[in-house]
Structures are given as structure tokens and as C-alpha cells.
Amino acid sequence: MPKLKHYDDLGTARFVTFCCYRMEKSLADHRSKELLIKHLDLARTKHGFKIIGYVIMPEHVHLVLIPPDKMKLGLVVGEIKSLMAREFFVTAHGGDIRRHVFWQKRCYDHNCRTTDVAKEKISYWHYNPVRRGLVSQPADYRWSNYNWYAGSSEFPLKIDAYEFR
């Protein structure tokens, strides 16, 4: 399989998708989602990127990030995935993580060349949980940024301020 080219340092928002191994529903329970949110937040602090949108589905994750200059997005996403999976399996299996795979190896990323593209990505995925039959309204799905943008204080991951022009 050819190696995907990542275009870092363009100064644009980045739409990122990564999936659970074999599209298994490894993110179906609250514990796995909470661990992912914990490691996203830790990585944001460590690497200085902004999170302006997310949705965590049972088998995949969508993010829109604003990375700082010189940040290698693929390496940071790999770090998030690795640390989250390690903590998940250590707590679930008493430290034996040798035979467990949580994530697909790669991630998909796309440079959002305009703020309209970033807004479109975020707005579209608000309805992913509705389309999948997980909830009847986007506001009912706890694991996305929808409620933050709707002005609610009920959301598990803080969104960074970003001016959509």
C-alpha cells in the first residue's frame, strides 16, 4: 500500500479520521471514549494544537484540529492512539497488552483550505450519530462537539476558540 502524503505546515485546519482495528466497535462504551478524550486533551496541552471539532463514533473518530507550525500531525495522532490504547488494555487486562490491537495503523487527514470547509466537516458529522440510529437528535449525543457549538455546558471535551470567517 502506498504511503499517504501528509501536508504539514500549511497553516490550515486539519480534518482527521482514525478508525478502530477492523472497524470493531471498540469505542462503544463510555470508558473507552473517556480515555480517548483524556489523551486528546493531554496531547493538546503537550503539543499546542487546537481542537475545534470532534465526534467519537463506536468504531472511528473525526477531529478538526489547528496544529501549530512544525507539528507532524501523523506522529501526534499516533502518540494519542498508542497512549490511549495502552491505558485501555492495561486497566482491562492487568498489563498484558501484547496480543491486543485497538487502532488501525494509519489515519486519514485532509487540509481544510478554507474555514468553510472546516465548518462543513464539523456540521456534517453532527448528524453521524443520528444517521446511525444512536440518537434521534444531535444534541442527545454526548460524544461530539455539537452541544458546545449549541451553547450548552454539557460536553466532555472543551473546544478551543476559533473564529470562522
Backbone as numpy.savetxt, mean C-alpha at the origin, in Angstrom:
# Nx Ny Nz CAx CAy CAz Cx Cy Cz
11.60 -13.81 -17.22 10.75 -12.65 -17.22 11.65 -11.41 -17.22
11.38 -10.43 -18.09 12.23 -9.24 -18.14 12.10 -8.41 -16.87
13.17 -7.76 -16.52 13.16 -6.90 -15.34 12.40 -5.61 -15.66
11.47 -5.24 -14.77 10.71 -4.01 -14.96 11.58 -2.81 -14.68
11.48 -1.80 -15.51 12.23 -0.56 -15.33 11.45 0.36 -14.40
12.12 0.86 -13.38 11.52 1.81 -12.46 12.12 3.18 -12.73
11.28 4.19 -12.82 11.73 5.54 -13.10 11.64 6.38 -11.83
12.73 6.34 -11.06 12.81 7.14 -9.84 13.26 8.56 -10.20
13.10 9.47 -9.27 13.59 10.84 -9.39 12.92 11.66 -10.48
11.65 11.40 -10.74 10.92 12.24 -11.70 10.11 13.33 -10.99
10.09 13.28 -9.66 9.36 14.29 -8.90 7.85 14.15 -8.99
7.36 12.96 -9.28 5.92 12.74 -9.43 5.42 11.79 -8.36
4.10 11.79 -8.18 3.48 10.78 -7.33 3.67 9.42 -8.00
3.73 8.38 -7.18 3.91 7.03 -7.70 2.76 6.15 -7.25
2.12 5.51 -8.22 1.08 4.53 -7.95 1.77 3.18 -7.85
1.57 2.50 -6.74 2.25 1.23 -6.48 1.22 0.17 -6.14
1.41 -1.01 -6.72 0.58 -2.17 -6.39 1.50 -3.33 -6.06
1.21 -4.01 -4.98 1.90 -5.27 -4.71 0.90 -6.28 -4.19
1.21 -7.55 -4.47 0.24 -8.63 -4.26 0.76 -9.70 -3.33
-0.17 -10.37 -2.69 0.17 -11.53 -1.88 0.59 -12.68 -2.80
1.40 -13.56 -2.27 1.88 -14.71 -3.00 0.71 -15.51 -3.56
0.77 -15.77 -4.88 -0.25 -16.53 -5.61 -1.65 -15.93 -5.43
-1.71 -14.64 -5.16 -2.97 -13.91 -4.95 -3.82 -14.54 -3.85
-3.14 -15.16 -2.88 -3.85 -15.70 -1.72 -4.39 -14.53 -0.90
-5.44 -14.75 -0.17 -6.08 -13.69 0.62 -5.40 -13.57 1.99
-4.11 -13.35 1.97 -3.32 -13.26 3.19 -3.58 -11.99 3.99
-4.21 -11.01 3.35 -4.53 -9.76 4.04 -6.02 -9.69 4.40
-6.66 -10.83 4.55 -8.10 -10.86 4.82 -8.42 -10.55 6.28
-7.47 -10.78 7.18 -7.76 -10.56 8.59 -7.21 -9.21 9.06
-7.77 -8.72 10.16 -7.37 -7.41 10.70 -5.90 -7.39 11.12
-5.41 -8.47 11.68 -4.03 -8.50 12.17 -3.02 -8.25 11.05
-3.20 -8.90 9.92 -2.25 -8.71 8.82 -2.33 -7.28 8.27
-3.52 -6.73 8.18 -3.67 -5.34 7.71 -3.02 -4.36 8.69
-3.23 -4.59 9.98 -2.64 -3.71 10.99 -1.11 -3.77 10.96
-0.55 -4.95 10.75 0.91 -5.07 10.63 1.42 -4.34 9.39
0.70 -4.45 8.29 1.11 -3.74 7.09 1.08 -2.23 7.32
0.02 -1.74 7.94 -0.08 -0.31 8.23 1.05 0.13 9.15
1.37 -0.67 10.14 2.48 -0.35 11.04 3.78 -0.18 10.25
4.05 -1.11 9.34 5.32 -1.06 8.60 5.31 0.01 7.51
4.17 0.33 6.96 4.08 1.48 6.04 4.42 2.77 6.79
3.86 2.91 7.98 4.09 4.12 8.77 5.55 4.22 9.22
6.13 3.11 9.64 7.55 3.11 10.03 8.45 3.47 8.84
8.14 2.92 7.67 8.95 3.21 6.48 8.78 4.66 6.05
7.59 5.20 6.19 7.36 6.61 5.85 8.25 7.49 6.72
8.32 7.20 8.01 9.17 7.98 8.91 10.65 7.81 8.56
11.06 6.59 8.33 12.47 6.29 8.04 12.93 6.89 6.71
12.11 6.77 5.66 12.54 7.14 4.30 12.01 8.49 3.83
11.06 9.08 4.56 10.60 10.43 4.24 9.66 10.55 3.06
8.96 9.48 2.69 7.97 9.61 1.61 6.63 10.02 2.21
5.75 10.51 1.35 4.39 10.85 1.76 3.44 9.78 1.22
2.43 9.48 2.01 1.36 8.58 1.59 0.14 9.45 1.35
-0.34 9.48 0.10 -1.53 10.29 -0.18 -2.74 9.43 -0.53
-2.55 8.12 -0.58 -3.68 7.23 -0.81 -3.28 5.78 -0.62
-4.26 4.97 -0.18 -4.02 3.53 -0.05 -5.35 2.80 0.01
-5.31 1.56 -0.37 -6.37 0.60 -0.09 -5.70 -0.76 0.09
-6.12 -1.45 1.13 -5.60 -2.80 1.40 -6.74 -3.77 1.16
-6.61 -4.52 0.10 -7.59 -5.54 -0.26 -7.10 -6.89 0.30
-7.93 -7.93 0.29 -7.51 -9.20 0.87 -6.26 -9.82 0.25
-5.99 -9.54 -1.05 -4.83 -10.16 -1.70 -3.90 -9.18 -2.38
-4.16 -7.88 -2.26 -3.24 -6.91 -2.86 -3.40 -5.54 -2.19
-2.44 -4.67 -2.48 -2.38 -3.34 -1.89 -2.13 -2.33 -3.00
-2.84 -1.20 -2.94 -2.56 -0.06 -3.81 -2.13 1.11 -2.94
-1.11 1.82 -3.40 -0.63 3.02 -2.70 -0.39 4.11 -3.73
-0.57 5.35 -3.32 -0.02 6.48 -4.07 0.90 7.19 -3.09
2.17 7.25 -3.47 3.22 7.81 -2.63 3.88 9.00 -3.33
4.44 9.88 -2.52 5.29 10.95 -3.04 6.68 10.68 -2.45
7.57 10.08 -3.24 8.90 9.76 -2.71 9.82 10.97 -2.75
10.74 11.06 -1.80 11.75 12.12 -1.88 12.74 11.81 -3.00
13.50 12.81 -3.42 14.54 12.58 -4.42 15.50 11.51 -3.93
15.97 10.72 -4.85 16.98 9.68 -4.63 16.46 8.44 -3.92
15.17 8.39 -3.60 14.64 7.19 -2.96 14.38 6.13 -4.04
14.90 4.95 -3.84 14.66 3.82 -4.73 13.40 3.10 -4.26
12.29 3.39 -4.92 10.99 2.92 -4.47 10.92 1.41 -4.35
11.45 0.69 -5.31 11.39 -0.77 -5.27 12.08 -1.34 -4.04
13.20 -0.75 -3.64 13.91 -1.22 -2.45 13.10 -0.95 -1.19
12.46 0.21 -1.13 11.66 0.56 0.05 10.42 -0.33 0.14
9.75 -0.57 -0.97 8.60 -1.47 -0.96 9.04 -2.87 -0.54
10.18 -3.32 -1.04 10.72 -4.62 -0.63 10.98 -4.68 0.87
11.50 -3.61 1.43 11.76 -3.55 2.87 10.44 -3.64 3.65
9.44 -2.88 3.23 8.13 -2.91 3.90 7.57 -4.33 3.88
7.57 -4.95 2.71 7.02 -6.29 2.56 7.79 -7.29 3.42
9.11 -7.21 3.41 9.93 -8.15 4.16 9.71 -8.03 5.67
9.75 -6.81 6.18 9.60 -6.61 7.61 8.20 -6.99 8.09
7.20 -6.65 7.30 5.83 -6.99 7.67 5.65 -8.51 7.69
6.09 -9.19 6.65 5.92 -10.64 6.57 6.69 -11.34 7.69
7.90 -10.87 7.97 8.69 -11.49 9.03 7.94 -11.39 10.37
7.43 -10.19 10.68 6.71 -10.04 11.94 5.43 -10.89 11.95
4.74 -10.95 10.83 3.52 -11.75 10.73 3.82 -13.22 11.03
4.84 -13.78 10.40 5.12 -15.19 10.57 5.80 -15.50 11.91
6.61 -14.60 12.42 7.25 -14.83 13.72 6.18 -14.92 14.80
5.22 -14.00 14.77 4.18 -14.03 15.81 3.21 -15.18 15.59
2.99 -15.59 14.36 2.03 -16.67 14.07 2.65 -18.06 14.21
3.95 -18.18 13.96 4.58 -19.50 13.90 5.78 -19.63 14.83
5.86 -18.84 15.85 6.93 -18.97 16.83 8.32 -18.78 16.29
8.48 -17.99 15.25 9.81 -17.69 14.74 10.23 -18.48 13.53
9.53 -19.55 13.19 9.91 -20.37 12.04 9.30 -19.77 10.77
10.11 -19.03 10.02 9.60 -18.39 8.80 10.21 -18.98 7.54
10.95 -20.07 7.66 11.68 -20.60 6.51 10.79 -21.08 5.38
9.62 -21.59 5.67 8.80 -22.20 4.63 7.60 -21.34 4.22
7.58 -20.11 4.65 6.41 -19.28 4.39 6.75 -18.15 3.43
5.86 -17.92 2.49 5.99 -16.80 1.56 4.70 -16.00 1.67
4.82 -14.72 1.89 3.64 -13.87 2.04 3.35 -13.08 0.77
4.40 -12.52 0.15 4.25 -11.58 -0.97 4.80 -12.15 -2.28
4.21 -11.70 -3.40 4.85 -11.89 -4.70 6.18 -11.13 -4.67
7.12 -11.53 -5.47 8.45 -10.92 -5.43 8.47 -9.47 -5.87
7.71 -9.12 -6.85 7.81 -7.79 -7.44 6.64 -6.91 -7.04
6.77 -5.64 -7.42 5.65 -4.72 -7.30 5.50 -4.02 -8.65
4.34 -3.48 -8.87 4.08 -2.68 -10.06 4.06 -1.23 -9.62
4.77 -0.37 -10.35 4.66 1.05 -10.04 4.52 1.85 -11.32
3.85 2.96 -11.17 3.54 3.83 -12.31 3.72 5.27 -11.87
4.45 6.05 -12.65 4.59 7.47 -12.35 3.30 8.18 -12.75
2.71 8.89 -11.81 1.51 9.69 -12.08 2.01 11.05 -12.57
2.05 11.23 -13.85 2.66 12.43 -14.43 1.91 13.72 -14.11
0.65 13.60 -13.72 -0.13 14.78 -13.32 -0.87 14.47 -12.03
-1.29 15.50 -11.33 -2.08 15.28 -10.12 -3.44 14.67 -10.46
-3.94 14.96 -11.66 -5.22 14.35 -12.07 -5.10 12.83 -12.14
-3.97 12.32 -12.60 -3.77 10.87 -12.66 -3.74 10.29 -11.25
-3.06 10.95 -10.33 -3.01 10.48 -8.94 -4.41 10.47 -8.34
-5.17 11.53 -8.55 -6.55 11.59 -8.04 -7.41 10.49 -8.64
-7.24 10.24 -9.93 -8.03 9.21 -10.60 -7.74 7.83 -10.01
-6.48 7.52 -9.76 -6.12 6.23 -9.17 -6.77 6.06 -7.81
-6.66 7.10 -6.97 -7.21 7.04 -5.61 -8.74 6.93 -5.66
-9.38 7.75 -6.47 -10.84 7.72 -6.57 -11.34 6.37 -7.07
-10.65 5.79 -8.05 -11.07 4.51 -8.61 -11.05 3.41 -7.55
-9.96 3.32 -6.80 -9.86 2.19 -5.88 -10.76 2.33 -4.66
-11.31 3.52 -4.39 -12.28 3.64 -3.30 -13.44 2.66 -3.48
-13.74 2.33 -4.73 -14.86 1.45 -5.01 -14.44 -0.02 -5.18
-13.16 -0.34 -5.06 -12.73 -1.74 -5.14 -13.45 -2.61 -4.11
-13.52 -2.20 -2.83 -14.22 -3.05 -1.85 -15.71 -3.20 -2.15
-16.33 -2.18 -2.74 -17.74 -2.25 -3.11 -17.91 -3.21 -4.29
-17.07 -3.06 -5.32 -17.15 -3.93 -6.50 -16.93 -5.39 -6.12
-16.12 -5.63 -5.13 -15.82 -7.00 -4.69 -16.86 -7.56 -3.73
-17.82 -6.73 -3.30 -18.86 -7.18 -2.39 -18.42 -7.25 -0.94
-17.32 -6.60 -0.59 -16.86 -6.59 0.80 -17.69 -5.64 1.67
-18.17 -4.56 1.07 -19.01 -3.55 1.74 -20.00 -3.00 0.72
-20.99 -2.27 1.20 -21.95 -1.68 0.27 -21.61 -0.23 -0.06
-20.84 0.43 0.77 -20.43 1.83 0.55 -18.93 1.95 0.82
-18.21 2.79 0.08 -16.78 2.97 0.34 -16.47 3.39 1.78
-17.35 4.17 2.39 -17.13 4.63 3.77 -17.17 3.48 4.77
-17.76 2.36 4.40 -17.85 1.21 5.30 -16.57 0.38 5.34
-15.66 0.65 4.41 -14.42 -0.14 4.34 -13.32 0.58 5.11
-12.91 0.00 6.19 -11.93 0.63 7.10 -10.54 0.74 6.48
-10.19 -0.11 5.54 -8.81 -0.28 5.11 -8.47 0.50 3.84
-8.97 1.72 3.74 -8.60 2.61 2.65 -8.61 4.04 3.16
-8.15 4.94 2.31 -8.09 6.35 2.69 -9.40 7.09 2.44
-10.44 6.39 2.02 -11.70 7.05 1.67 -12.20 7.94 2.81
-12.25 7.42 4.03 -12.80 8.19 5.15 -11.94 9.41 5.48
-10.65 9.33 5.27 -9.81 10.50 5.49 -10.21 11.62 4.54
-10.35 11.29 3.26 -10.74 12.29 2.27 -12.17 12.77 2.48
-13.03 11.95 3.10 -14.41 12.34 3.38 -14.51 13.19 4.65
-13.40 13.40 5.34 -13.39 14.24 6.52 -13.64 13.53 7.84
-13.67 12.21 7.81 -13.90 11.44 9.04 -12.60 11.33 9.83
-12.74 11.04 11.11 -11.55 10.79 11.94 -11.34 9.29 12.13
-12.10 8.48 11.44 -12.02 7.03 11.55 -11.22 6.44 10.40
-9.92 6.30 10.59 -9.08 5.69 9.56 -7.82 5.16 10.24
-7.28 4.05 9.77 -6.13 3.45 10.46 -4.77 4.03 10.08
-4.65 4.70 8.94 -3.36 5.23 8.50 -3.54 6.68 8.08
-2.79 7.55 8.71 -2.86 8.98 8.41 -2.37 9.24 6.99
-3.08 10.10 6.30 -2.69 10.51 4.96 -1.91 11.81 5.08
-0.86 11.96 4.29 -0.06 13.18 4.31 -0.73 14.26 3.48
-0.58 15.48 3.93 -1.14 16.62 3.20 -0.50 16.69 1.82
-1.34 16.90 0.84 -0.88 17.02 -0.54 -1.89 17.85 -1.28
-1.43 18.86 -1.96 -2.34 19.75 -2.68 -2.52 19.24 -4.10
-3.73 18.78 -4.39 -4.08 18.39 -5.74 -4.43 19.66 -6.51
-3.69 19.98 -7.52 -3.93 21.22 -8.28 -4.86 20.98 -9.43
